Amino acid sequence: MHMPTDEEDPPRNFTLQHLLKFNGITNKAEGGEIYISVNTIVFDVSAAKDLYGRRGDSTVVNSEGGGICNADDEVAPYAHFAGHECGVALARRTFLDDECLDDFESLESGLNEGERAELQEQIVKFTHTVKYPIRGRLIPPTKMRDPNMIMSMAEVEKNNGTSTSISASASASTKSESSDGNENENENDAIPSIYVGAGDKVFDMSFGGAAFYGPGCSYHVFAGRNATRCLALMSLEESDAKNPNVTDLDASKIKTLIDWMTSFENKRFYPVVGRLELSEEQRNTIYCDLEG
């Protein structure tokens, strides 16, 4: 068992932080793909770098992980769309107004009938006329789960990547028609949630980790489980997946667990969607060195 390295591109869910990295600048070394979101549908517009790309070797990475080009770089007409939600800008045809980017409030309830019709036309154009590949769904910040909410194991178990969900391609033409702010929690996800417990945190691996934690994949044994012991032992055994206890493990194994958790949160950026209640002994075993 090893920590995943390069992830493939099955349909996935995106946070804004994830999407921003697909701006053709900060991910240049990994291929420089350019993704934009239109009413939360994430399109790969890499084939149209003359419209959405930038040409230049010198970039500065800002605190949010985005890239800023030098003044001497060639900037395409819609390069500022790269890595952002652009639905409101397209609906209002305000292509040069950065204030319309990532405007989820207007996207949900601030567009008039004509603007919504224009947005739908743009989605049809992107999907069926230009045929940009759909890579998944952007989940707005207001739709993300509270990372500090206590979650029961029953809820973790039912979110194992196999529940029914609307696919990105199937929902592309219906999302904009039904955006009234009353969606069910996971109705607009590209793929079902894949919850993995580690320590006292629950991560959702559907945000870029489906190729590893989805059904039939290498680490699917972790899906819908408290995988704390598996991670500490680097184990894929079913018996370890059913037993999260780590109080009998030595410090080196606990460090391995912490390394996995750090990678999940700070390298892979899998969102934390809840907390697990731990016994005092389990908590002290995992966190005593970190908090001490």
CSV table of C-alpha atoms in Angstrom, one decimal:
chain,number,residue,atom,x,y,z
A,1,MET,CA,0.0,0.0,0.0
A,2,HIS,CA,1.3,3.4,-0.9
A,3,MET,CA,0.1,7.0,-1.0
A,4,PRO,CA,-1.6,7.8,-4.3
A,5,THR,CA,0.4,10.0,-6.6
A,6,ASP,CA,-1.0,11.1,-10.0
A,7,GLU,CA,-4.8,11.0,-10.0
A,8,GLU,CA,-6.8,10.2,-13.2
A,9,ASP,CA,-9.7,12.2,-14.5
A,10,PRO,CA,-13.0,10.3,-13.8
A,11,PRO,CA,-16.0,12.6,-13.1
A,12,ARG,CA,-15.4,14.3,-9.8
A,13,ASN,CA,-16.7,17.0,-7.5
A,14,PHE,CA,-14.7,20.3,-7.1
A,15,THR,CA,-14.4,22.9,-4.4
A,16,LEU,CA,-13.4,26.4,-5.5
A,17,GLN,CA,-9.9,25.7,-4.2
A,18,HIS,CA,-9.7,22.6,-6.5
A,19,LEU,CA,-11.1,24.5,-9.5
A,20,LEU,CA,-8.7,27.4,-9.1
A,21,LYS,CA,-5.7,25.1,-9.7
A,22,PHE,CA,-7.0,24.2,-13.2
A,23,ASN,CA,-6.2,27.7,-14.5
A,24,GLY,CA,-3.5,26.8,-16.9
A,25,ILE,CA,-0.9,28.6,-14.8
A,26,THR,CA,-0.3,26.9,-11.5
A,27,ASN,CA,-0.8,23.5,-13.1
A,28,LYS,CA,1.4,24.1,-16.1
A,29,ALA,CA,3.9,21.4,-15.1
A,30,GLU,CA,1.0,18.9,-14.9
A,31,GLY,CA,-0.3,19.7,-18.4
A,32,GLY,CA,-1.8,23.1,-17.9
A,33,GLU,CA,-5.5,22.1,-18.3
A,34,ILE,CA,-8.0,24.9,-18.1
A,35,TYR,CA,-11.3,24.3,-16.5
A,36,ILE,CA,-14.2,26.7,-16.0
A,37,SER,CA,-17.5,26.2,-14.3
A,38,VAL,CA,-20.8,27.3,-15.9
A,39,ASN,CA,-23.7,27.1,-13.4
A,40,THR,CA,-21.6,24.6,-11.5
A,41,ILE,CA,-20.9,22.3,-14.5
A,42,VAL,CA,-17.1,22.1,-14.9
A,43,PHE,CA,-16.0,22.1,-18.5
A,44,ASP,CA,-12.5,21.4,-19.8
A,45,VAL,CA,-11.7,24.2,-22.2
A,46,SER,CA,-8.1,23.4,-22.6
A,47,ALA,CA,-8.6,23.0,-26.4
A,48,ALA,CA,-9.5,26.7,-26.6
A,49,LYS,CA,-6.4,28.2,-25.0
A,50,ASP,CA,-6.7,31.0,-27.6
A,51,LEU,CA,-9.8,32.0,-25.7
A,52,TYR,CA,-9.1,31.1,-22.1
A,53,GLY,CA,-5.3,30.7,-21.8
A,54,ARG,CA,-2.3,32.7,-21.1
A,55,ARG,CA,1.1,32.6,-22.7
A,56,GLY,CA,4.1,33.4,-20.5
A,57,ASP,CA,6.8,31.7,-18.5
A,58,SER,CA,6.7,33.8,-15.4
A,59,THR,CA,3.9,33.5,-12.9
A,60,VAL,CA,3.3,34.3,-9.3
A,61,VAL,CA,1.3,32.0,-7.1
A,62,ASN,CA,-1.1,33.9,-4.8
A,63,SER,CA,-2.2,32.8,-1.3
A,64,GLU,CA,-5.2,31.0,-2.7
A,65,GLY,CA,-3.2,28.9,-5.1
A,66,GLY,CA,-4.1,30.9,-8.2
A,67,GLY,CA,-1.7,32.3,-10.7
A,68,ILE,CA,-1.0,35.9,-11.7
A,69,CYS,CA,0.7,36.5,-15.1
A,70,ASN,CA,3.3,39.1,-15.8
A,71,ALA,CA,2.2,42.2,-17.7
A,72,ASP,CA,4.3,41.0,-20.7
A,73,ASP,CA,2.4,37.7,-20.9
A,74,GLU,CA,-0.2,37.3,-23.7
A,75,VAL,CA,-3.6,37.1,-22.2
A,76,ALA,CA,-6.6,35.5,-24.1
A,77,PRO,CA,-9.9,37.4,-24.1
A,78,TYR,CA,-11.5,35.2,-21.4
A,79,ALA,CA,-8.4,34.1,-19.6
A,80,HIS,CA,-9.8,35.5,-16.3
A,81,PHE,CA,-12.5,32.9,-16.5
A,82,ALA,CA,-10.0,30.1,-16.0
A,83,GLY,CA,-10.4,28.3,-12.7
A,84,HIS,CA,-13.7,30.1,-11.8
A,85,GLU,CA,-17.4,29.9,-11.8
A,86,CYS,CA,-18.5,32.0,-14.8
A,87,GLY,CA,-22.3,31.4,-15.0
A,88,VAL,CA,-23.3,34.9,-14.0
A,89,ALA,CA,-20.8,36.6,-16.3
A,90,LEU,CA,-22.1,34.5,-19.3
A,91,ALA,CA,-25.7,35.1,-18.4
A,92,ARG,CA,-25.3,38.8,-18.2
A,93,ARG,CA,-22.7,38.9,-21.0
A,94,THR,CA,-20.4,41.0,-18.8
A,95,PHE,CA,-17.3,39.2,-20.0
A,96,LEU,CA,-14.8,41.7,-18.5
A,97,ASP,CA,-16.4,42.1,-15.1
A,98,ASP,CA,-14.4,40.0,-12.5
A,99,GLU,CA,-17.1,40.7,-9.9
A,100,CYS,CA,-19.4,38.3,-11.7
A,101,LEU,CA,-17.0,35.4,-11.2
A,102,ASP,CA,-17.8,33.0,-8.4
A,103,ASP,CA,-21.0,34.9,-7.7
A,104,PHE,CA,-23.1,32.0,-6.3
A,105,GLU,CA,-25.7,34.3,-4.7
A,106,SER,CA,-26.7,35.7,-8.1
A,107,LEU,CA,-26.4,32.4,-9.7
A,108,GLU,CA,-28.9,30.9,-7.3
A,109,SER,CA,-31.4,33.7,-7.0
A,110,GLY,CA,-30.2,36.9,-8.7
A,111,LEU,CA,-30.7,36.3,-12.4
A,112,ASN,CA,-33.8,37.4,-14.3
A,113,GLU,CA,-35.7,35.3,-16.8
A,114,GLY,CA,-33.8,36.6,-19.8
A,115,GLU,CA,-30.5,36.0,-18.1
A,116,ARG,CA,-31.4,32.5,-17.1
A,117,ALA,CA,-32.4,31.8,-20.7
A,118,GLU,CA,-29.0,33.1,-21.9
A,119,LEU,CA,-27.3,31.0,-19.3
A,120,GLN,CA,-29.1,27.9,-20.6
A,121,GLU,CA,-28.1,28.7,-24.1
A,122,GLN,CA,-24.5,29.0,-23.0
A,123,ILE,CA,-24.7,25.6,-21.4
A,124,VAL,CA,-26.2,24.0,-24.5
A,125,LYS,CA,-23.4,25.7,-26.6
A,126,PHE,CA,-20.6,24.4,-24.3
A,127,THR,CA,-22.1,20.9,-24.1
A,128,HIS,CA,-23.5,20.2,-27.5
A,129,THR,CA,-22.1,22.7,-30.0
A,130,VAL,CA,-18.5,23.2,-29.0
A,131,LYS,CA,-18.6,19.9,-27.0
A,132,TYR,CA,-16.2,20.8,-24.3
A,133,PRO,CA,-15.6,17.7,-22.0
A,134,ILE,CA,-17.5,17.8,-18.7
A,135,ARG,CA,-15.1,17.0,-15.8
A,136,GLY,CA,-17.6,17.2,-12.9
A,137,ARG,CA,-19.4,19.5,-10.7
A,138,LEU,CA,-18.4,22.6,-8.6
A,139,ILE,CA,-20.0,22.4,-5.2
A,140,PRO,CA,-20.7,26.0,-4.0
A,141,PRO,CA,-19.3,26.9,-0.6
A,142,THR,CA,-22.8,27.2,0.9
A,143,LYS,CA,-23.5,23.6,-0.1
A,144,MET,CA,-20.4,22.2,1.6
A,145,ARG,CA,-21.0,20.4,4.8
A,146,ASP,CA,-19.9,21.9,8.1
A,147,PRO,CA,-16.5,20.3,8.9
A,148,ASN,CA,-17.1,20.5,12.6
A,149,MET,CA,-20.5,18.8,12.6
A,150,ILE,CA,-20.4,15.5,14.5
A,151,MET,CA,-21.2,12.7,12.1
A,152,SER,CA,-22.5,9.2,13.0
A,153,MET,CA,-20.9,6.1,11.6
A,154,ALA,CA,-24.2,5.2,10.1
A,155,GLU,CA,-24.0,8.3,7.9
A,156,VAL,CA,-20.4,7.6,7.0
A,157,GLU,CA,-21.3,4.0,6.0
A,158,LYS,CA,-24.1,5.1,3.6
A,159,ASN,CA,-21.7,7.5,1.8
A,160,ASN,CA,-19.5,4.8,0.3
A,161,GLY,CA,-19.5,5.9,-3.3
A,162,THR,CA,-22.3,3.6,-4.4
A,163,SER,CA,-25.4,5.6,-3.7
A,164,THR,CA,-27.5,7.1,-6.6
A,165,SER,CA,-26.5,10.5,-7.8
A,166,ILE,CA,-27.1,12.6,-10.9
A,167,SER,CA,-24.2,12.4,-13.3
A,168,ALA,CA,-22.5,15.6,-14.6
A,169,SER,CA,-23.5,14.9,-18.2
A,170,ALA,CA,-27.1,13.9,-17.4
A,171,SER,CA,-27.7,16.9,-15.2
A,172,ALA,CA,-26.0,19.5,-17.5
A,173,SER,CA,-29.3,20.5,-19.2
A,174,THR,CA,-31.5,20.3,-16.2
A,175,LYS,CA,-29.5,22.1,-13.5
A,176,SER,CA,-30.0,25.6,-14.8
A,177,GLU,CA,-33.7,24.9,-15.2
A,178,SER,CA,-34.2,23.8,-11.6
A,179,SER,CA,-31.8,26.1,-9.7
A,180,ASP,CA,-34.3,27.5,-7.2
A,181,GLY,CA,-32.2,27.1,-4.1
A,182,ASN,CA,-34.2,24.0,-3.0
A,183,GLU,CA,-31.9,21.2,-4.2
A,184,ASN,CA,-31.4,18.1,-2.1
A,185,GLU,CA,-28.0,18.0,-0.5
A,186,ASN,CA,-26.2,15.8,-3.0
A,187,GLU,CA,-28.5,16.3,-6.0
A,188,ASN,CA,-26.0,18.2,-8.0
A,189,ASP,CA,-22.8,16.3,-7.2
A,190,ALA,CA,-21.0,14.8,-10.2
A,191,ILE,CA,-20.6,11.5,-8.3
A,192,PRO,CA,-21.8,10.1,-5.0
A,193,SER,CA,-19.9,11.1,-1.9
A,194,ILE,CA,-17.1,8.8,-0.7
A,195,TYR,CA,-16.6,9.3,3.0
A,196,VAL,CA,-13.4,8.0,4.7
A,197,GLY,CA,-12.9,8.5,8.4
A,198,ALA,CA,-9.3,9.1,9.7
A,199,GLY,CA,-8.7,10.1,13.3
A,200,ASP,CA,-11.6,12.3,14.2
A,201,LYS,CA,-12.1,13.7,10.7
A,202,VAL,CA,-14.3,12.5,7.9
A,203,PHE,CA,-13.0,13.3,4.4
A,204,ASP,CA,-15.0,13.2,1.1
A,205,MET,CA,-12.8,11.5,-1.5
A,206,SER,CA,-15.3,12.3,-4.3
A,207,PHE,CA,-13.4,15.6,-4.7
A,208,GLY,CA,-10.6,14.2,-6.9
A,209,GLY,CA,-10.1,10.7,-5.3
A,210,ALA,CA,-12.7,8.6,-7.0
A,211,ALA,CA,-10.0,6.8,-9.1
A,212,PHE,CA,-8.6,5.4,-5.8
A,213,TYR,CA,-11.5,5.2,-3.4
A,214,GLY,CA,-14.5,4.6,-5.7
A,215,PRO,CA,-16.1,1.3,-6.3
A,216,GLY,CA,-13.7,-1.3,-7.7
A,217,CYS,CA,-10.7,0.8,-7.0
A,218,SER,CA,-7.6,0.1,-4.9
A,219,TYR,CA,-8.7,1.7,-1.7
A,220,HIS,CA,-12.4,1.2,-1.9
A,221,VAL,CA,-12.2,-0.9,1.3
A,222,PHE,CA,-11.8,2.5,3.1
A,223,ALA,CA,-15.0,4.0,1.6
A,224,GLY,CA,-17.8,4.4,4.1
A,225,ARG,CA,-15.5,3.3,6.9
A,226,ASN,CA,-13.5,4.7,9.8
A,227,ALA,CA,-10.1,3.8,8.1
A,228,THR,CA,-8.0,4.9,11.0
A,229,ARG,CA,-6.4,1.6,11.7
A,230,CYS,CA,-5.9,0.7,8.0
A,231,LEU,CA,-4.1,3.9,7.4
A,232,ALA,CA,-1.8,3.5,10.5
A,233,LEU,CA,-0.9,0.0,9.4
A,234,MET,CA,-0.9,0.6,5.7
A,235,SER,CA,-3.4,-2.2,5.5
A,236,LEU,CA,-6.1,-3.2,3.1
A,237,GLU,CA,-7.4,-6.0,5.3
A,238,GLU,CA,-11.2,-6.1,5.9
A,239,SER,CA,-10.6,-6.9,9.5
A,240,ASP,CA,-8.6,-3.6,10.0
A,241,ALA,CA,-11.3,-1.7,8.1
A,242,LYS,CA,-13.9,-2.9,10.6
A,243,ASN,CA,-11.7,-2.0,13.6
A,244,PRO,CA,-10.6,1.6,13.9
A,245,ASN,CA,-8.9,1.2,17.3
A,246,VAL,CA,-5.3,2.3,17.3
A,247,THR,CA,-4.6,2.4,21.1
A,248,ASP,CA,-2.4,-0.8,20.8
A,249,LEU,CA,-0.2,0.7,18.1
A,250,ASP,CA,3.3,2.2,18.6
A,251,ALA,CA,4.3,5.8,17.8
A,252,SER,CA,5.7,5.0,14.4
A,253,LYS,CA,2.3,3.7,13.3
A,254,ILE,CA,0.5,6.7,14.7
A,255,LYS,CA,2.9,8.9,12.7
A,256,THR,CA,2.0,7.0,9.5
A,257,LEU,CA,-1.7,7.8,10.3
A,258,ILE,CA,-0.9,11.5,10.8
A,259,ASP,CA,1.0,11.6,7.5
A,260,TRP,CA,-2.0,10.2,5.7
A,261,MET,CA,-4.3,12.7,7.3
A,262,THR,CA,-2.0,15.6,6.5
A,263,SER,CA,-1.8,14.4,2.9
A,264,PHE,CA,-5.6,14.2,2.6
A,265,GLU,CA,-6.1,17.7,4.0
A,266,ASN,CA,-3.1,19.7,2.8
A,267,LYS,CA,-1.9,18.0,-0.4
A,268,ARG,CA,-5.0,16.4,-1.9
A,269,PHE,CA,-7.4,19.0,-0.4
A,270,TYR,CA,-10.1,16.4,0.2
A,271,PRO,CA,-12.7,18.5,2.1
A,272,VAL,CA,-13.5,17.6,5.7
A,273,VAL,CA,-17.2,17.0,5.9
A,274,GLY,CA,-17.6,16.1,9.6
A,275,ARG,CA,-16.1,14.9,12.8
A,276,LEU,CA,-16.1,11.5,14.5
A,277,GLU,CA,-16.5,11.2,18.3
A,278,LEU,CA,-13.5,9.5,19.7
A,279,SER,CA,-13.0,7.8,23.1
A,280,GLU,CA,-10.6,9.7,25.3
A,281,GLU,CA,-8.0,6.9,25.0
A,282,GLN,CA,-8.2,6.9,21.2
A,283,ARG,CA,-7.9,10.7,21.0
A,284,ASN,CA,-4.9,10.8,23.3
A,285,THR,CA,-3.2,8.0,21.3
A,286,ILE,CA,-3.6,9.9,18.0
A,287,TYR,CA,-3.2,13.5,19.1
A,288,CYS,CA,-1.1,13.6,22.3
A,289,ASP,CA,2.2,14.3,20.5
A,290,LEU,CA,0.7,16.9,18.2
A,291,GLU,CA,-1.0,18.8,21.0
A,292,GLY,CA,1.8,18.3,23.6
